[in-house]
Short mmCIF file of C-alpha atoms in Angstrom, two decimals:
data_model
loop_
_atom_site.label_atom_id
_atom_site.label_comp_id
_atom_site.label_asym_id
_atom_site.label_seq_id
_atom_site.Cartn_x
_atom_site.Cartn_y
_atom_site.Cartn_z
CA MET P 1 89.65 114.93 74.19
CA ASN P 2 86.96 115.55 71.62
CA ALA P 3 84.27 118.06 70.64
CA PRO P 4 84.81 121.29 72.65
CA VAL P 5 81.14 122.39 72.39
CA LYS P 6 79.22 120.89 75.31
CA ILE P 7 75.45 120.56 75.49
CA GLU P 8 73.03 119.49 78.19
CA THR P 9 71.49 116.04 77.86
CA THR P 10 70.03 113.43 80.17
CA LEU P 11 70.25 109.65 80.39
CA LYS P 12 66.99 109.42 78.40
CA ASP P 13 68.54 111.34 75.51
CA TRP P 14 71.04 108.52 75.03
CA GLU P 15 68.57 105.63 75.18
CA THR P 16 67.13 104.21 71.95
CA ASP P 17 63.82 102.50 71.27
CA GLN P 18 65.60 99.25 70.44
CA GLU P 19 65.05 96.16 72.56
CA VAL P 20 68.30 95.44 74.41
CA ARG P 21 69.08 91.87 73.46
CA TRP P 22 71.68 90.47 75.80
CA CYS P 23 71.26 87.51 78.09
CA PRO P 24 69.54 88.38 81.40
CA GLY P 25 72.25 89.24 83.91
CA CYS P 26 74.93 89.97 81.28
CA GLY P 27 77.53 92.49 82.39
CA ASP P 28 76.98 94.44 79.15
CA TYR P 29 73.81 95.96 80.64
CA ALA P 30 75.81 97.60 83.42
CA ILE P 31 78.44 98.89 80.98
CA LEU P 32 75.73 100.34 78.71
CA LYS P 33 74.16 102.22 81.61
CA ALA P 34 77.55 103.46 82.80
CA VAL P 35 78.25 104.90 79.34
CA GLN P 36 74.76 106.39 78.98
CA ARG P 37 75.09 108.05 82.39
CA THR P 38 78.58 109.32 81.63
CA LEU P 39 77.84 110.95 78.26
CA PRO P 40 75.63 113.73 79.74
CA GLN P 41 78.33 114.47 82.31
CA LEU P 42 80.81 114.92 79.46
CA GLY P 43 78.51 117.39 77.72
CA ALA P 44 78.56 115.11 74.68
CA ASP P 45 76.32 115.84 71.70
CA PRO P 46 74.41 112.87 70.21
CA LYS P 47 74.64 114.52 66.79
CA ASN P 48 78.43 114.60 67.01
CA THR P 49 78.95 111.18 68.62
CA VAL P 50 79.47 107.85 66.87
CA PHE P 51 79.79 104.35 68.32
CA ILE P 52 81.57 101.86 66.05
CA SER P 53 81.75 98.14 66.75
CA GLY P 54 82.87 94.86 65.20
CA ILE P 55 81.23 91.49 65.82
CA GLY P 56 80.33 89.90 69.15
CA CYS P 57 77.96 90.39 72.05
CA SER P 58 79.55 93.73 72.93
CA SER P 59 79.25 94.86 69.33
CA ARG P 60 75.48 95.25 69.61
CA PHE P 61 76.30 98.40 71.58
CA PRO P 62 75.64 100.97 68.79
CA TYR P 63 71.98 99.88 68.55
CA TYR P 64 71.36 100.93 72.13
CA VAL P 65 72.96 104.39 72.18
CA GLU P 66 71.00 107.29 70.66
CA SER P 67 73.80 108.62 68.47
CA TYR P 68 75.35 107.74 65.17
CA GLY P 69 76.47 104.12 65.06
CA PHE P 70 78.12 101.60 62.79
CA HIS P 71 77.99 97.83 63.38
CA THR P 72 80.85 96.71 61.14
CA ILE P 73 82.62 93.41 60.46
CA HIS P 74 84.66 91.02 62.56
CA GLY P 75 87.81 92.66 63.90
CA ARG P 76 87.72 95.61 61.50
CA ALA P 77 86.07 98.25 63.66
CA PRO P 78 89.39 100.12 64.19
CA ALA P 79 89.75 100.62 60.44
CA PHE P 80 86.22 102.03 60.13
CA ALA P 81 86.74 104.22 63.19
CA THR P 82 90.00 105.57 61.78
CA GLY P 83 88.26 106.43 58.51
CA ALA P 84 85.44 108.22 60.33
CA LYS P 85 87.89 110.25 62.41
CA LEU P 86 89.97 111.27 59.40
CA ALA P 87 86.88 112.20 57.39
CA ASN P 88 85.52 114.33 60.24
CA PRO P 89 88.06 114.97 63.02
CA ASP P 90 85.40 116.77 65.08
CA LEU P 91 83.47 113.53 65.65
CA ASP P 92 83.54 112.04 69.14
CA VAL P 93 84.38 108.43 68.25
CA TRP P 94 83.84 105.48 70.60
CA LEU P 95 85.07 102.06 69.49
CA VAL P 96 83.45 99.01 71.10
CA THR P 97 85.06 95.59 70.83
CA GLY P 98 85.54 92.37 72.78
CA ASP P 99 88.42 90.06 73.67
CA GLY P 100 87.56 87.79 70.71
CA ASP P 101 86.76 90.50 68.16
CA GLY P 102 89.63 92.78 69.15
CA LEU P 103 92.44 90.37 69.96
CA SER P 104 91.98 87.51 67.49
CA ILE P 105 91.04 88.47 63.93
CA GLY P 106 91.13 92.14 64.93
CA GLY P 107 94.45 92.16 66.75
CA ASN P 108 96.34 93.63 63.81
CA HIS P 109 93.80 96.41 63.32
CA LEU P 110 93.69 97.21 67.03
CA MET P 111 97.47 97.42 67.18
CA HIS P 112 97.60 99.98 64.37
CA VAL P 113 94.89 102.28 65.72
CA LEU P 114 96.83 102.35 69.01
CA ARG P 115 100.28 102.94 67.55
CA ARG P 116 98.90 105.64 65.23
CA ASN P 117 97.25 107.29 68.22
CA VAL P 118 93.94 108.08 66.55
CA ASN P 119 91.85 110.25 68.85
CA MET P 120 89.04 107.98 70.12
CA GLN P 121 87.90 105.96 73.13
CA ILE P 122 88.38 102.19 72.76
CA MET P 123 86.36 100.00 75.11
CA LEU P 124 87.39 96.34 75.08
CA PHE P 125 84.91 94.13 76.94
CA ASN P 126 86.85 91.19 78.32
CA ASN P 127 84.82 88.16 79.43
CA GLU P 128 87.55 85.63 78.57
CA ILE P 129 85.21 83.69 76.28
CA TYR P 130 83.48 83.77 72.89
CA GLY P 131 79.94 84.47 74.11
CA LEU P 132 78.12 85.10 70.82
CA THR P 133 79.26 81.85 69.20
CA LYS P 134 78.40 79.63 72.15
CA GLY P 135 81.31 79.71 74.54
CA GLN P 136 84.53 78.74 72.81
CA ALA P 137 87.85 79.71 74.39
CA SER P 138 89.00 83.19 73.39
CA PRO P 139 92.49 84.77 73.24
CA THR P 140 92.13 85.87 76.87
CA SER P 141 90.76 82.58 78.27
CA ARG P 142 92.98 81.46 81.12
CA GLU P 143 94.83 78.18 81.05
CA GLY P 144 92.58 75.26 81.96
CA THR P 145 89.37 76.89 80.69
CA LYS P 146 86.95 74.17 79.58
CA SER P 147 84.83 75.10 76.58
CA PRO P 148 83.40 73.52 73.40
CA SER P 149 86.71 74.22 71.64
CA THR P 150 88.84 73.12 74.64
CA PRO P 151 86.81 70.32 76.31
CA ILE P 152 89.79 69.07 78.33
CA GLY P 153 90.98 72.56 79.21
CA SER P 154 92.79 75.31 77.34
CA TYR P 155 96.56 75.03 77.19
CA ASP P 156 97.05 78.43 75.52
CA HIS P 157 98.78 81.17 77.48
CA PRO P 158 96.22 84.01 77.52
CA ALA P 159 96.73 87.42 75.99
CA ARG P 160 96.69 90.40 78.36
CA PRO P 161 94.69 93.21 76.72
CA ALA P 162 96.30 96.05 78.68
CA ALA P 163 99.81 94.67 78.06
CA PHE P 164 98.97 94.34 74.36
CA ALA P 165 97.82 97.95 74.29
CA LEU P 166 100.92 99.25 76.08
CA GLY P 167 103.19 97.26 73.77
CA SER P 168 101.35 98.65 70.76
CA GLY P 169 102.17 102.20 71.82
CA ALA P 170 98.95 103.22 73.56
CA ARG P 171 99.31 106.44 75.54
CA PHE P 172 96.26 105.87 77.74
CA ILE P 173 95.36 102.62 79.48
CA GLY P 174 92.50 102.26 81.91
CA ARG P 175 90.78 99.31 83.59
CA GLY P 176 87.41 98.79 85.17
CA PHE P 177 84.69 96.20 85.49
CA ASP P 178 81.04 96.11 84.52
CA VAL P 179 79.27 96.74 87.85
CA SER P 180 81.86 99.08 89.35
CA LYS P 181 80.68 102.49 90.52
CA ASN P 182 84.13 103.79 89.49
CA LEU P 183 83.79 102.82 85.82
CA PRO P 184 82.34 106.23 84.82
CA ASP P 185 85.42 107.94 86.25
CA VAL P 186 87.64 105.80 84.02
CA LEU P 187 85.47 106.64 81.00
CA LYS P 188 85.69 110.37 81.79
CA ALA P 189 89.48 110.21 82.05
CA ALA P 190 89.65 108.36 78.72
CA HIS P 191 87.47 110.99 77.07
CA ALA P 192 89.64 113.80 78.44
CA HIS P 193 92.75 112.19 76.93
CA LYS P 194 93.69 113.44 73.48
CA GLY P 195 94.63 110.33 71.51
CA ALA P 196 93.75 106.65 71.49
CA ALA P 197 92.39 105.87 74.97
CA PHE P 198 92.22 102.13 75.68
CA ILE P 199 89.91 100.85 78.43
CA GLU P 200 89.79 97.17 79.36
CA ILE P 201 86.45 96.38 81.02
CA PHE P 202 86.11 93.03 82.78
CA GLN P 203 82.64 91.76 81.92
CA ASN P 204 80.70 88.86 83.39
CA CYS P 205 79.35 86.39 80.81
CA ILE P 206 76.46 84.96 82.77
CA VAL P 207 76.04 81.92 80.48
CA TYR P 208 79.45 80.66 79.35
CA ASN P 209 81.97 82.02 81.87
CA LYS P 210 79.94 83.03 84.89
CA ASP P 211 81.67 84.74 87.82
CA VAL P 212 85.18 84.18 86.42
CA PHE P 213 86.20 87.60 87.83
CA ASN P 214 84.45 87.26 91.18
CA ASP P 215 87.75 87.22 93.07
CA PHE P 216 88.11 90.94 92.41
CA ALA P 217 84.99 92.09 90.55
CA ALA P 218 82.07 90.64 92.50
CA PRO P 219 79.33 93.23 93.19
CA LYS P 220 80.11 92.92 96.91
CA GLY P 221 82.88 91.43 99.01
CA ALA P 222 85.85 91.73 96.65
CA GLU P 223 86.85 95.30 97.47
CA ASP P 224 90.01 94.24 99.33
CA GLN P 225 91.37 92.74 96.11
CA GLN P 226 91.00 95.97 94.13
CA LEU P 227 93.76 98.55 93.75
CA TRP P 228 92.05 101.70 92.45
CA LEU P 229 94.74 104.00 91.13
CA GLU P 230 94.63 107.80 91.28
CA ASP P 231 97.31 110.09 89.94
CA GLY P 232 99.31 111.62 92.79
CA LYS P 233 97.80 109.28 95.39
CA PRO P 234 99.53 106.41 97.23
CA MET P 235 98.84 102.89 95.95
CA LEU P 236 96.72 101.63 98.86
CA PHE P 237 94.12 98.87 99.02
CA ALA P 238 92.32 96.61 101.54
CA LYS P 239 90.89 99.63 103.40
CA ASP P 240 94.32 101.29 103.31
CA THR P 241 95.91 98.51 105.37
CA LYS P 242 98.10 97.35 102.48
CA GLY P 243 99.99 99.05 99.71
CA ILE P 244 102.30 98.59 96.76
CA ALA P 245 106.00 99.34 97.20
CA LEU P 246 108.92 99.27 94.78
CA ASN P 247 111.78 96.93 95.66
CA ARG P 248 114.71 98.94 94.34
CA GLU P 249 117.11 95.98 94.46
CA THR P 250 115.00 93.75 92.22
CA LEU P 251 113.18 96.60 90.44
CA SER P 252 109.87 94.88 91.08
CA LEU P 253 106.66 95.66 92.94
CA GLU P 254 105.73 94.07 96.24
CA VAL P 255 102.82 94.17 98.69
CA VAL P 256 103.54 95.76 102.07
CA ASP P 257 101.50 96.18 105.26
CA VAL P 258 100.55 99.69 106.33
CA THR P 259 100.41 100.36 110.07
CA ASP P 260 98.32 103.20 111.53
CA GLY P 261 97.88 104.74 108.09
CA ASP P 262 101.59 105.57 107.77
CA TRP P 263 101.99 104.57 104.14
CA GLU P 264 105.18 106.58 103.69
CA ALA P 265 106.96 104.59 106.40
CA ALA P 266 105.81 101.40 104.69
CA GLY P 267 107.40 102.56 101.43
CA VAL P 268 104.17 102.72 99.45
CA ILE P 269 104.72 104.47 96.13
CA VAL P 270 102.63 107.31 94.75
CA HIS P 271 100.91 106.71 91.42
CA ASP P 272 102.28 108.71 88.49
CA VAL P 273 100.13 108.17 85.39
CA LYS P 274 102.99 109.27 83.14
CA ASN P 275 105.39 106.59 84.39
CA ARG P 276 105.28 103.95 81.67
CA SER P 277 107.65 101.55 83.44
CA VAL P 278 105.51 101.38 86.56
CA ALA P 279 102.37 101.10 84.41
CA HIS P 280 103.90 98.03 82.79
CA MET P 281 104.60 96.49 86.19
CA LEU P 282 101.06 97.22 87.37
CA ILE P 283 99.61 95.56 84.28
CA GLU P 284 101.78 92.47 84.76
CA MET P 285 101.11 92.05 88.49
CA PRO P 286 99.90 88.47 89.01
CA PHE P 287 96.49 88.44 90.64
CA GLY P 288 96.37 86.54 93.91
CA PRO P 289 99.69 87.58 95.39
CA PHE P 290 98.72 91.10 94.23
CA PRO P 291 95.42 92.94 93.90
CA MET P 292 93.94 93.80 90.50
CA ALA P 293 95.13 97.22 89.33
CA LEU P 294 92.13 99.30 88.23
CA GLY P 295 91.48 102.90 87.22
CA VAL P 296 93.85 104.91 85.04
CA LEU P 297 97.13 102.99 84.82
CA TYR P 298 98.83 105.18 82.19
CA ASP P 299 98.06 108.58 80.69
CA ASP P 300 100.76 110.42 78.76
CA PRO P 301 99.40 112.20 75.65
CA ARG P 302 101.31 112.84 72.44
CA PRO P 303 100.29 114.33 69.05
CA THR P 304 97.49 112.45 67.35
CA PHE P 305 97.40 110.76 63.96
CA GLU P 306 94.63 112.94 62.53
CA ASP P 307 96.41 116.14 63.58
CA ALA P 308 99.47 114.97 61.64
CA VAL P 309 97.37 114.09 58.59
CA ILE P 310 95.60 117.47 58.65
CA ALA P 311 98.91 119.32 58.97
CA GLU P 312 100.38 117.35 56.06
CA ARG P 313 97.36 118.06 53.85
CA LYS P 314 97.52 121.75 54.68
CA LYS P 315 101.21 121.91 53.83
CA ALA P 316 100.71 119.99 50.59
CA SER P 317 97.95 122.36 49.45
CA GLU P 318 99.70 125.64 50.27
CA GLY P 319 99.85 127.95 47.27
CA LYS P 320 97.80 125.62 45.10
CA GLU P 321 94.47 126.32 43.46
CA ALA P 322 91.56 123.99 44.13
CA ASN P 323 90.45 123.56 40.52
CA LEU P 324 89.35 120.07 39.51
CA ALA P 325 88.81 120.91 35.83
CA LYS P 326 92.30 122.36 35.59
CA LEU P 327 93.75 119.30 37.29
CA LEU P 328 91.98 116.91 34.91
CA GLY P 329 93.11 118.95 31.91
CA LYS P 330 96.75 119.02 32.97
CA GLY P 331 99.32 117.29 30.76
CA GLN P 332 98.54 115.31 27.61
CA THR P 333 94.79 115.05 26.91
CA TRP P 334 92.50 113.69 24.17
CA THR P 335 89.16 114.97 22.86
CA VAL P 336 86.80 112.27 21.59
CA ASP P 337 84.05 113.22 19.10
CA GLY P 338 81.30 111.23 17.44
CA THR P 339 78.25 109.17 18.41
CA ALA P 340 77.15 105.57 18.20
CA GLN P 341 75.55 106.30 14.84
CA ASP P 342 78.53 108.31 13.60
CA PRO P 343 81.59 106.69 15.24
CA VAL P 344 84.95 108.38 15.23
#
């Protein structure tokens, strides 16, 4: 949750005069439009909004949003974003990163902004490849991925961004994909959360990893493989003919059939965004036997880092006079006289 003062804007107010330079068909275009359409609905103020990015295709984002922006260095965007938030806690900070920028060289920085719970929205574009540097395997590339750096096929076990975020102490985890009509709803929920809100966005790299997410994120025809989660609603998918149940003997999730809409009889569980244990199981569900869990997986706020810093500063300054000259003159001092022509 950020700036309380809301203003009226339109999509045009958030578009810049910069040429959008992504490959034709790149999923980043759809994400950009989703964000630009969402910001007016949030009542966001361009003068109070800042987009901060690292290095990568996704990190061109600040050029294309009519707000303050900072295109920083590889993997270090979380450090810059933390500094901006501490310097001006009223700023509405959006951090934009990718699976390479955020989970390789930037993994350490991303972990700390999450565990500290700095109040910002973190969008990680996951295309499972290094797109900007010509298609090498990234930390999220699945096993067997053939690329210039893994010509025979990657043998690395891929990182799971949402699992990384949960393990780092994130209190909000959302998922969406580039062309989804539901992505703005995930962005709105992230913005409403007070603290570090992490959103993994599956993004189609049209050149180096085309259609890798088509099984669940194709523009049409993959709806039955999507589990869109809503707080307080049963976990149903495939046109409500299937659902997710909890096997209480094995303490694991399983897919069940739903007959005549009677999800309760089928044992389908109701989504509770504050249940961290179930959120972990949803994140770890293997795709194929299970659908892809999308929407808000976890949302359980706690006090933010900047609130703690502000409170500490206030306590430390209580009863003290803000006098720089007095501070500099405190203790043992020296007075130096003389000039270059008449040295001391």
